[in-house]
């Protein structure tokens, strides 16, 4: 069985940058709350969110070269309690000086791969409702052929006003390529997405996403998002496994 969880994220603060042209690379540093579930729906009830710092490097698909041997260095006074990944072959830490380093020598970040890293401080969880409800459906759910087109539908209902200072609501359906995951049982490419009135949409092969400013929706609004993923099974994956792309 292969299953990718339904996930929610609340970004409390962050900064990102990307090159304007040529070999575009997106880099971000965000502090936020994440919630993961293997279920296909989330209600607007108090959830225990994973509270962490998150950074990511994405080699955006523009026909540019591969990013090779990336090295990420954090300097912080925060009392970090754990990080991910924490493999000692790539990660080193000096808590006395607050220096944390990931050295991915030999790793190639080809388009459109991600290089996600996470760190947790002393406050690891936050309990609060998401302020919306969401559900997901996938058809078909099982990969009976070597190549299968899956239709993923996500429905979101705005239940409460967004937090003060919120300036973006982002919905994504994704099957990301992680640069340091060397063997994937299922690969895929998003080949289409529906347009949703009032929302800005984008698709980059490994994800389909939609964005809207909170001023442009009201409590009680319900939106439906849909995308088609062309999923390809590895030859090592036998039978008809369950595969549910994340959202």
XYZ file of C-alpha atoms in Angstrom:
247
model
C 0.000 0.000 0.000
C 1.200 3.493 -0.821
C -0.596 6.360 0.882
C 0.152 10.068 1.021
C -1.567 11.900 3.876
C -4.009 14.766 3.682
C -2.130 17.700 5.187
C -2.974 21.223 6.328
C -0.541 24.042 7.034
C -0.846 27.411 8.719
C 2.108 29.685 7.978
C 2.720 32.138 10.798
C 5.686 33.936 9.308
C 8.104 33.390 6.495
C 10.301 34.678 3.752
C 10.942 33.362 0.281
C 12.977 34.324 -2.724
C 13.413 33.128 -6.276
C 15.555 34.025 -9.231
C 13.583 35.989 -11.835
C 14.905 34.298 -14.955
C 17.250 31.569 -16.116
C 17.680 28.684 -13.725
C 14.931 29.679 -11.278
C 15.338 28.335 -7.740
C 12.788 29.030 -5.007
C 14.021 29.173 -1.394
C 11.823 29.738 1.644
C 12.023 29.864 5.427
C 8.696 29.543 7.225
C 7.418 29.121 10.774
C 4.056 27.436 10.862
C 1.728 24.665 11.978
C 1.172 21.391 10.109
C -1.487 18.712 10.504
C -1.404 15.297 8.793
C -4.069 12.618 8.612
C -4.638 9.397 6.666
C -8.350 10.196 6.516
C -10.045 11.884 3.546
C -11.671 14.701 5.514
C -10.961 17.259 8.215
C -13.640 18.983 10.289
C -13.455 22.422 11.878
C -12.699 21.053 15.342
C -9.608 21.544 17.542
C -6.620 19.761 15.977
C -3.168 19.112 17.407
C -0.843 20.862 14.959
C 2.832 20.070 14.538
C 4.573 23.398 15.247
C 7.914 23.842 13.470
C 10.297 25.798 11.318
C 10.486 24.745 7.692
C 12.854 25.578 4.873
C 12.724 24.356 1.306
C 14.684 24.687 -1.903
C 12.773 24.026 -5.120
C 14.382 23.810 -8.548
C 11.553 25.405 -10.511
C 10.789 23.851 -13.926
C 12.180 26.232 -16.541
C 14.599 24.066 -18.522
C 17.587 25.107 -16.417
C 20.376 22.892 -15.049
C 20.352 20.651 -11.991
C 21.313 22.055 -8.579
C 24.215 19.920 -7.339
C 25.683 19.345 -3.870
C 23.422 21.777 -1.962
C 24.515 22.826 1.533
C 22.139 24.471 4.007
C 23.381 26.252 7.148
C 21.154 27.539 9.927
C 22.333 29.924 12.626
C 19.836 30.417 15.458
C 19.557 31.116 19.171
C 16.437 28.928 19.389
C 16.681 25.779 21.547
C 16.024 23.256 18.781
C 14.919 19.869 20.108
C 15.063 17.914 16.838
C 15.466 18.284 13.091
C 14.557 16.353 9.947
C 16.357 14.835 8.197
C 18.849 14.058 10.967
C 21.009 11.402 9.282
C 24.532 12.004 10.687
C 25.998 11.420 7.223
C 24.430 14.704 6.067
C 23.595 16.612 9.273
C 25.790 18.177 11.944
C 24.913 20.444 14.881
C 26.754 22.685 17.320
C 24.089 23.830 19.817
C 26.607 25.920 21.758
C 27.079 28.224 18.765
C 23.613 27.626 17.298
C 24.955 26.349 13.975
C 23.099 23.515 12.191
C 24.299 22.256 8.815
C 22.938 19.890 6.180
C 25.553 18.886 3.606
C 24.035 17.082 0.605
C 27.285 16.289 -1.217
C 26.454 14.004 -4.141
C 22.747 14.949 -4.164
C 21.259 16.458 -7.319
C 18.112 18.591 -7.196
C 16.738 18.127 -10.702
C 13.642 19.990 -11.904
C 11.127 20.150 -10.257
C 12.496 18.488 -7.088
C 12.268 19.849 -3.534
C 14.815 19.826 -0.703
C 12.642 20.197 2.443
C 14.140 20.548 5.949
C 12.372 20.949 9.299
C 13.317 21.908 12.846
C 11.339 21.919 16.076
C 11.860 24.240 19.058
C 10.601 23.727 22.618
C 6.975 24.464 21.640
C 6.229 21.418 19.466
C 2.438 21.442 19.177
C -0.462 23.909 18.978
C -4.127 22.981 19.471
C -6.740 24.984 17.553
C -9.366 24.495 14.813
C -8.345 25.079 11.174
C -11.233 27.556 10.617
C -12.374 25.541 7.601
C -13.431 21.998 6.754
C -11.989 19.994 3.877
C -12.519 16.691 2.097
C -10.696 14.788 -0.629
C -11.689 12.124 -3.155
C -9.513 10.214 -5.628
C -10.695 8.218 -8.648
C -9.388 5.609 -9.191
C -7.707 4.958 -5.834
C -5.859 1.830 -6.981
C -3.168 1.713 -9.639
C -4.200 -1.271 -11.748
C -2.101 -0.254 -14.771
C 1.505 0.821 -15.178
C 0.249 4.336 -15.977
C -2.991 5.598 -14.407
C -4.678 8.998 -14.666
C -6.136 9.857 -11.249
C -8.709 12.613 -10.729
C -8.252 14.277 -7.329
C -11.026 16.502 -5.987
C -10.678 18.662 -2.875
C -13.617 20.567 -1.374
C -13.026 23.358 1.144
C -15.676 25.232 3.150
C -14.684 28.448 4.958
C -16.085 28.038 8.501
C -14.558 31.018 10.360
C -12.716 34.254 9.556
C -8.972 33.772 8.976
C -6.446 34.685 11.696
C -5.546 38.352 12.072
C -2.839 39.332 9.624
C -3.478 36.443 7.218
C -2.869 37.530 3.632
C -3.197 34.293 1.661
C -5.185 31.049 1.535
C -3.333 28.363 -0.396
C -4.746 25.009 -1.526
C -2.430 22.476 -3.160
C -2.722 18.934 -4.472
C 0.759 17.495 -4.685
C 2.969 14.496 -5.298
C 6.347 16.165 -4.714
C 9.747 14.802 -5.709
C 12.108 14.916 -2.711
C 15.737 15.187 -3.818
C 17.150 12.992 -1.056
C 14.566 10.209 -1.517
C 16.491 7.989 -3.911
C 13.791 5.433 -4.706
C 10.121 6.183 -5.340
C 7.530 3.461 -5.839
C 5.180 5.868 -7.619
C 6.067 8.921 -9.691
C 3.604 11.248 -11.272
C 2.933 14.423 -13.173
C -0.057 16.725 -12.895
C -1.392 17.196 -16.410
C -4.373 19.488 -15.773
C -6.302 21.446 -13.156
C -9.666 23.178 -13.026
C -9.958 26.946 -12.789
C -11.815 28.283 -9.740
C -13.388 31.759 -10.064
C -11.608 34.322 -7.918
C -8.575 32.103 -7.289
C -5.123 32.294 -8.890
C -4.143 28.835 -10.177
C -0.779 27.299 -11.089
C 0.561 23.888 -12.047
C 4.196 22.770 -12.167
C 4.093 19.029 -12.840
C 4.428 17.856 -9.234
C 1.603 19.995 -7.852
C -1.527 21.921 -8.730
C -2.313 24.885 -6.508
C -4.761 27.731 -5.989
C -4.389 30.980 -4.003
C -6.762 33.691 -2.839
C -6.531 36.741 -0.560
C -8.834 36.531 2.513
C -10.588 39.755 1.474
C -11.924 37.893 -1.577
C -13.897 35.199 0.258
C -16.516 35.159 3.019
C -17.418 32.727 5.801
C -19.701 30.033 4.406
C -18.123 29.961 0.942
C -17.452 26.466 -0.452
C -14.895 25.793 -3.198
C -14.082 22.686 -5.227
C -10.597 22.098 -6.634
C -9.731 19.342 -9.091
C -6.595 18.127 -10.830
C -5.496 15.092 -12.829
C -2.315 13.242 -11.863
C -0.685 10.808 -14.307
C 0.736 8.215 -11.871
C 3.442 5.765 -12.968
C 4.223 2.637 -10.932
C 7.773 1.463 -10.370
C 8.517 -1.999 -11.746
C 9.226 -2.970 -8.119
C 5.627 -2.267 -7.137
C 3.493 -5.338 -7.755
C -0.265 -5.762 -7.831
C -2.799 -2.922 -7.607
C -1.670 -0.712 -4.724
C -3.717 2.041 -3.139
C -2.247 5.446 -3.978
C -3.804 8.663 -2.685
C -1.897 11.849 -3.618
C -1.537 14.440 -0.891
C -3.451 17.685 -0.638
